[in-house]
């Protein structure tokens, strides 16, 4: 088996795994679940509607509008369903090798890839958060928050037909944010926060060990890595009249250098290679959020929000080896993306508020570079929520969101499989995988706010 698994194949596996780390955090699923009260109206008033301590994330300037100290803790459980249809998965071999001869440099189809494409690859996930806000004077406030701004997890079945492009991804970014807010006058407030960010990831891909491409003989290749980096955010709130509030929030990009340690094991668990490493410079993009909150009556307020994310930072993947050599360089060509939301809140009774919202979230991905790890497209999100305050000191918020994505397709191809010393390092095998994906998700959120 070692004869079929040389450094060239290992380098390809490293590049694929590190590639995924960046897509999962800089071109895939951006997490919006930092407030259940905001989830109820589709986060339409994220920068302008001051409900509780989650405004530490939504707009740091908003803390100065809170009348007393409070803590908010909660989370959203995400249940994702995926249908995969019209699958075409094939394997190729060098035409000379396929006929028992020497490599010719031309690969030809030799049949399909054994396996399945069930689509049940995203496990249920809880996204937690916690925030604290403390007014110091009638103008100055401090706050602190812990939350997840980016994250992704996909785990396909063991014999997934696209396993040679990626079968497991788990990447999480956690942020801690101390924040300060100052109210300049009755109309204007400003705020700023510093974020400490930590990224962890484990990424896997399979490699065939024989021309049959059977899952039982695959070599499991994986990379694990982490990094820490700093960022910041800025916010401003303008309230020309008590019934109208405008909010604007800027969140900076964050630069990481992921360093991964690669390990590859054969089906018996023996380490085939464990001394390769790779590094990747990646940037999670800056975001700008604008929102408007309008108090229509004593009971009804309406909200509108727009968010812009600068995904164009992510134009290519450049993975380098420990000696500074280029392992892979692949174009991504992500586009800057917008999201729009509208929602409302109705105070049914003095203790019960009802909420609803709709969000349109446009993908930065493109058809040419879409991957089995992040097979997403444009989204529509419909949300309902409620806030119940049994006492003036405590509020319980609940929300439900239904997310449906536009059906999307992907096509991937590799030609660097089954290289061996016998071929002088020349890859003699490849794989293709094409399929249609349809994703939907259900989000169930709950949070508690206690005021001191």
XYZ file of C-alpha atoms in Angstrom:
452
model
C 0.000 0.000 0.000
C 2.879 2.343 0.757
C 3.978 2.014 -2.861
C 0.712 3.610 -3.917
C 0.902 6.503 -1.523
C 3.736 8.908 -2.121
C 4.418 12.484 -1.188
C 2.568 13.897 -4.187
C -0.682 12.242 -3.110
C -0.192 13.361 0.473
C 0.387 16.937 -0.646
C -2.854 16.846 -2.574
C -4.679 15.642 0.520
C -3.173 18.385 2.662
C -4.167 21.023 0.159
C -7.736 19.748 0.018
C -8.074 19.727 3.788
C -6.606 23.159 4.367
C -8.682 24.475 1.458
C -11.775 23.442 3.341
C -10.748 25.249 6.492
C -10.839 28.518 4.622
C -14.072 27.862 2.793
C -15.838 26.867 5.956
C -14.895 30.097 7.671
C -14.445 32.610 4.875
C -16.734 31.434 2.124
C -19.316 29.175 3.649
C -21.726 29.384 6.532
C -21.620 32.647 8.414
C -23.424 32.195 11.726
C -26.182 34.692 12.539
C -27.358 33.108 15.786
C -26.189 35.624 18.406
C -29.647 36.716 19.605
C -32.923 34.821 19.980
C -34.921 38.012 20.494
C -33.485 39.233 17.183
C -34.053 35.840 15.543
C -37.798 36.285 16.056
C -37.914 39.208 13.609
C -35.263 37.842 11.237
C -32.516 40.056 12.720
C -34.067 42.925 10.767
C -33.284 45.432 13.510
C -29.898 44.033 14.452
C -28.129 47.418 14.589
C -31.023 49.604 15.731
C -33.419 47.686 17.990
C -32.264 47.639 21.616
C -33.996 44.780 23.431
C -31.400 43.288 25.760
C -27.686 42.640 26.250
C -27.361 40.945 22.844
C -26.994 44.481 21.459
C -23.332 44.086 22.519
C -22.982 42.093 19.280
C -25.681 43.800 17.224
C -24.376 47.331 17.740
C -22.003 48.259 20.589
C -23.400 51.808 20.589
C -26.753 50.450 21.737
C -25.582 49.595 25.249
C -25.902 53.245 26.287
C -29.665 52.994 25.635
C -30.100 50.297 28.309
C -31.382 51.639 31.617
C -29.743 49.042 33.895
C -27.286 46.163 34.017
C -28.386 42.906 32.464
C -27.129 39.535 31.332
C -28.485 37.550 28.379
C -27.671 33.895 27.737
C -29.132 31.502 25.211
C -28.648 29.483 22.084
C -30.188 28.211 18.876
C -30.372 24.552 17.893
C -29.992 24.036 14.136
C -31.412 20.957 12.415
C -30.345 20.729 8.758
C -31.790 18.429 6.082
C -30.237 17.839 2.655
C -31.453 15.980 -0.424
C -28.851 14.869 -2.990
C -30.099 13.909 -6.450
C -28.805 13.225 -9.966
C -25.471 11.928 -8.716
C -22.725 11.137 -11.204
C -19.538 9.774 -9.618
C -16.850 8.227 -11.804
C -13.250 7.122 -11.530
C -10.513 7.372 -14.110
C -7.200 5.601 -14.696
C -4.265 6.286 -16.912
C -5.012 4.585 -20.217
C -1.740 2.653 -20.111
C -2.165 1.530 -16.511
C -5.790 0.523 -17.189
C -4.560 -1.957 -19.802
C -1.702 -3.228 -17.650
C 1.031 -1.171 -19.274
C 3.101 1.916 -18.557
C 1.434 5.316 -17.950
C 0.647 7.298 -21.072
C -0.330 10.550 -19.351
C -3.964 10.330 -20.466
C -6.720 9.305 -18.062
C -9.863 7.524 -19.244
C -13.149 6.604 -17.464
C -13.133 3.081 -16.033
C -16.466 2.982 -14.199
C -18.355 4.511 -11.320
C -17.230 5.103 -7.735
C -18.779 2.515 -5.402
C -20.797 4.015 -2.558
C -23.840 6.124 -1.723
C -24.961 9.754 -1.499
C -27.564 9.787 1.267
C -27.327 13.501 2.036
C -27.690 13.211 5.807
C -24.373 14.934 6.476
C -25.038 17.871 8.824
C -25.587 16.831 12.460
C -27.769 18.869 14.770
C -25.793 21.711 16.313
C -26.352 24.058 19.261
C -24.974 27.590 18.787
C -24.665 29.250 22.243
C -23.973 32.844 23.267
C -23.708 35.005 26.394
C -23.658 38.799 26.848
C -23.424 41.259 29.718
C -24.081 45.017 29.622
C -23.428 47.454 32.470
C -24.413 51.148 32.391
C -21.850 53.164 34.346
C -23.442 56.603 33.993
C -26.418 57.879 32.018
C -24.042 58.180 29.034
C -21.328 55.527 29.471
C -21.749 51.736 29.381
C -19.497 48.683 29.264
C -20.262 45.200 28.043
C -18.824 41.792 27.235
C -19.894 38.979 24.921
C -18.940 35.436 23.930
C -20.368 34.046 20.683
C -19.643 32.143 17.446
C -19.477 34.302 14.271
C -18.425 31.519 11.863
C -18.725 27.741 11.846
C -19.532 24.670 9.803
C -19.831 20.916 10.234
C -20.498 18.276 7.613
C -20.103 14.520 8.130
C -20.989 12.230 5.248
C -21.524 8.474 5.479
C -18.425 6.281 5.338
C -18.909 5.194 1.715
C -19.958 8.604 0.380
C -19.291 8.724 -3.356
C -17.733 12.185 -3.069
C -15.372 11.138 -0.259
C -12.277 11.859 -2.359
C -13.261 15.555 -2.312
C -14.085 15.708 1.414
C -16.166 13.642 3.815
C -15.799 15.441 7.167
C -15.482 19.114 8.088
C -15.684 20.705 11.503
C -14.553 24.302 11.859
C -15.540 26.697 14.635
C -14.633 30.308 15.359
C -15.333 31.540 18.899
C -15.069 35.223 19.798
C -14.819 37.128 23.073
C -15.649 40.843 22.904
C -15.180 43.552 25.541
C -17.141 46.646 24.515
C -17.658 50.283 25.449
C -20.497 52.630 24.490
C -20.948 56.378 24.930
C -24.093 58.413 24.348
C -23.101 61.810 22.987
C -26.551 63.376 23.400
C -30.223 62.447 23.092
C -29.788 61.616 19.407
C -26.331 60.125 18.928
C -24.418 57.234 20.501
C -21.180 55.515 19.513
C -19.563 52.251 20.552
C -16.529 50.056 19.944
C -15.424 46.548 20.784
C -12.272 44.460 20.506
C -12.634 40.795 19.543
C -10.339 37.941 20.488
C -10.992 35.108 18.040
C -9.970 31.448 18.114
C -10.437 29.038 15.210
C -10.297 25.237 15.501
C -10.775 22.736 12.711
C -10.634 19.069 11.809
C -10.912 18.167 8.135
C -10.834 14.808 6.389
C -10.688 13.369 2.905
C -10.312 9.801 1.671
C -7.738 8.523 -0.814
C -8.114 5.315 -2.835
C -5.503 2.602 -2.356
C -6.437 0.507 -5.391
C -7.875 0.944 -8.855
C -11.258 -0.313 -7.604
C -11.785 2.782 -5.390
C -13.546 0.661 -2.763
C -14.312 2.466 0.513
C -13.050 -0.442 2.622
C -9.556 0.092 1.258
C -9.447 3.874 1.428
C -6.711 5.738 3.247
C -8.058 8.262 5.745
C -6.275 11.616 5.472
C -6.958 14.464 7.849
C -5.559 17.748 9.049
C -6.142 19.515 12.361
C -5.238 23.120 13.011
C -5.933 26.206 15.078
C -5.042 29.855 15.332
C -5.850 32.989 17.326
C -6.286 36.537 16.071
C -7.713 39.926 16.990
C -10.382 42.070 15.375
C -12.692 44.941 16.268
C -16.122 46.383 15.636
C -17.602 49.884 15.605
C -21.158 51.102 15.914
C -23.239 54.249 15.785
C -26.906 54.910 16.567
C -28.860 57.954 15.454
C -32.309 58.673 16.888
C -33.689 61.862 15.287
C -36.999 61.430 17.133
C -37.910 58.947 19.883
C -39.950 56.841 17.444
C -37.184 56.396 14.826
C -33.802 54.732 15.306
C -31.053 54.200 12.732
C -28.135 51.874 13.444
C -24.867 51.165 11.627
C -22.304 48.528 12.633
C -18.925 47.656 11.145
C -17.102 44.418 11.971
C -13.497 44.169 10.871
C -11.853 41.411 8.910
C -9.745 38.978 10.919
C -6.491 37.555 9.557
C -5.491 34.012 10.479
C -2.620 31.705 9.647
C -3.827 28.132 9.967
C -1.119 25.569 10.562
C -2.219 21.988 10.069
C -0.601 18.699 11.010
C -1.377 16.010 8.477
C -1.910 12.334 9.327
C -2.847 9.541 6.913
C -3.799 6.018 8.060
C -4.569 2.836 6.166
C -7.699 0.750 6.897
C -5.825 -1.163 9.623
C -5.040 2.071 11.456
C -1.351 2.093 10.550
C 0.155 5.524 9.980
C 1.165 5.805 6.350
C 2.574 9.304 6.700
C 2.520 11.849 9.493
C 5.385 14.248 8.874
C 3.882 16.637 6.321
C 2.470 20.027 7.267
C 0.950 22.954 5.447
C -0.082 26.522 6.201
C -2.708 28.820 4.824
C -3.213 32.558 5.300
C -6.933 33.285 5.357
C -9.165 36.222 6.153
C -12.691 36.221 7.517
C -14.316 39.194 5.828
C -15.475 42.516 7.217
C -19.218 43.119 7.429
C -21.415 46.204 7.478
C -24.948 46.140 8.867
C -27.500 48.936 8.597
C -30.951 48.800 10.148
C -33.950 50.971 10.905
C -36.458 50.583 13.725
C -39.697 52.537 13.501
C -42.206 52.672 16.370
C -45.524 52.779 14.495
C -47.850 52.787 17.513
C -47.515 52.194 21.233
C -47.668 48.456 20.513
C -46.238 47.978 17.009
C -42.754 48.585 15.688
C -41.355 47.648 12.300
C -37.755 47.002 11.293
C -35.648 46.784 8.174
C -32.037 45.673 7.843
C -29.360 45.253 5.178
C -25.982 43.537 5.570
C -22.975 43.556 3.258
C -20.099 41.088 3.520
C -16.824 41.577 1.691
C -16.248 37.997 0.535
C -14.096 39.224 -2.368
C -11.076 38.852 -0.071
C -11.375 35.175 -0.876
C -10.242 35.073 -4.495
C -7.858 32.118 -4.283
C -6.473 29.346 -2.098
C -2.706 29.352 -1.663
C -1.400 26.456 0.430
C 2.297 26.307 1.199
C 4.422 23.504 2.600
C 6.825 23.692 5.489
C 9.706 24.594 3.191
C 7.729 27.425 1.629
C 6.908 25.485 -1.532
C 3.522 25.915 -3.163
C 1.352 22.851 -2.647
C -1.673 24.159 -4.472
C -3.044 27.402 -5.828
C -6.702 27.391 -6.798
C -9.016 30.275 -7.805
C -12.210 30.807 -5.791
C -13.564 34.112 -7.115
C -16.066 34.717 -4.340
C -18.327 37.723 -4.684
C -19.340 40.319 -2.133
C -22.787 39.377 -0.833
C -25.877 41.125 0.520
C -28.626 40.055 2.903
C -31.902 41.906 3.476
C -34.415 41.468 6.289
C -37.734 42.943 7.353
C -39.683 42.207 10.491
C -41.883 43.503 13.235
C -42.790 43.214 16.899
C -46.255 43.594 18.428
C -46.714 44.103 22.171
C -49.813 41.964 22.665
C -49.942 42.488 26.433
C -47.654 44.350 28.868
C -45.767 41.070 29.406
C -45.947 39.366 25.973
C -44.413 40.507 22.653
C -44.930 38.666 19.352
C -42.427 38.835 16.482
C -42.066 37.809 12.838
C -39.544 38.397 10.069
C -38.311 37.411 6.608
C -34.680 37.371 5.422
C -33.133 37.039 1.955
C -29.498 35.922 2.160
C -27.471 35.805 -1.065
C -24.575 33.373 -1.416
C -21.009 34.461 -2.282
C -20.251 31.097 -3.906
C -20.169 30.343 -7.630
C -21.145 27.292 -9.650
C -17.639 26.523 -10.874
C -15.958 26.258 -7.461
C -18.774 24.965 -5.221
C -17.646 22.024 -3.036
C -19.240 18.984 -1.384
C -18.118 20.480 1.917
C -20.178 23.692 1.562
C -22.866 22.973 -1.058
C -24.956 26.085 -0.367
C -26.790 28.714 -2.393
C -29.161 31.681 -1.913
C -31.407 31.417 1.147
C -34.836 32.534 2.322
C -35.481 32.514 6.058
C -38.903 32.824 7.725
C -38.966 33.517 11.471
C -41.447 33.686 14.344
C -40.758 34.617 17.956
C -42.096 35.740 21.290
C -40.777 37.508 24.366
C -42.407 36.915 27.755
C -41.561 39.031 30.822
C -43.117 37.414 33.893
C -41.420 40.092 36.025
C -39.815 43.452 35.167
C -36.425 41.867 35.905
C -36.652 38.820 33.652
C -37.537 38.087 30.021
C -37.729 34.725 28.283
C -37.415 34.795 24.489
C -38.241 31.996 22.066
C -37.924 31.826 18.276
C -38.317 29.450 15.368
C -36.812 29.910 11.902
C -37.260 27.928 8.713
C -34.461 28.246 6.167
C -34.805 27.025 2.596
C -32.066 27.272 -0.011
C -32.339 27.450 -3.733
C -31.486 24.099 -5.342
C -27.877 24.079 -6.401
C -25.495 21.904 -8.381
C -21.825 21.123 -8.068
C -19.236 19.447 -10.268
C -15.787 18.501 -8.993
C -12.875 16.707 -10.577
C -9.492 15.439 -9.394
C -6.733 13.857 -11.454
C -4.069 13.406 -8.750
C -5.063 10.055 -7.191
C -3.175 6.723 -7.092
C 0.288 8.154 -7.667
C 3.144 5.779 -6.783
C 6.939 5.613 -6.959
C 6.534 3.079 -9.776
C 5.155 5.851 -11.974
C 7.800 8.365 -10.988
C 5.241 10.286 -8.915
C 2.862 10.656 -11.864
C -0.816 10.523 -10.783
C -2.462 7.595 -12.572
C -6.001 7.906 -11.183
C -8.708 10.492 -10.743
C -12.320 11.014 -9.725
C -15.319 13.144 -10.621
C -18.418 13.928 -8.591
C -21.486 15.877 -9.709
C -24.833 16.212 -7.922
C -27.813 18.439 -7.221
C -28.235 19.609 -3.608
C -31.316 20.965 -1.863
C -30.831 22.227 1.709
C -33.289 23.292 4.386
C -32.884 23.980 8.088
C -34.963 24.494 11.214
C -33.693 26.754 14.006
C -35.115 26.582 17.549
C -33.919 29.336 19.879
C -34.345 30.197 23.552
C -32.724 32.838 25.736
C -32.988 34.333 29.205
C -32.381 37.975 30.103
C -32.044 39.040 33.719
C -31.820 42.706 34.742
C -30.141 43.896 37.923
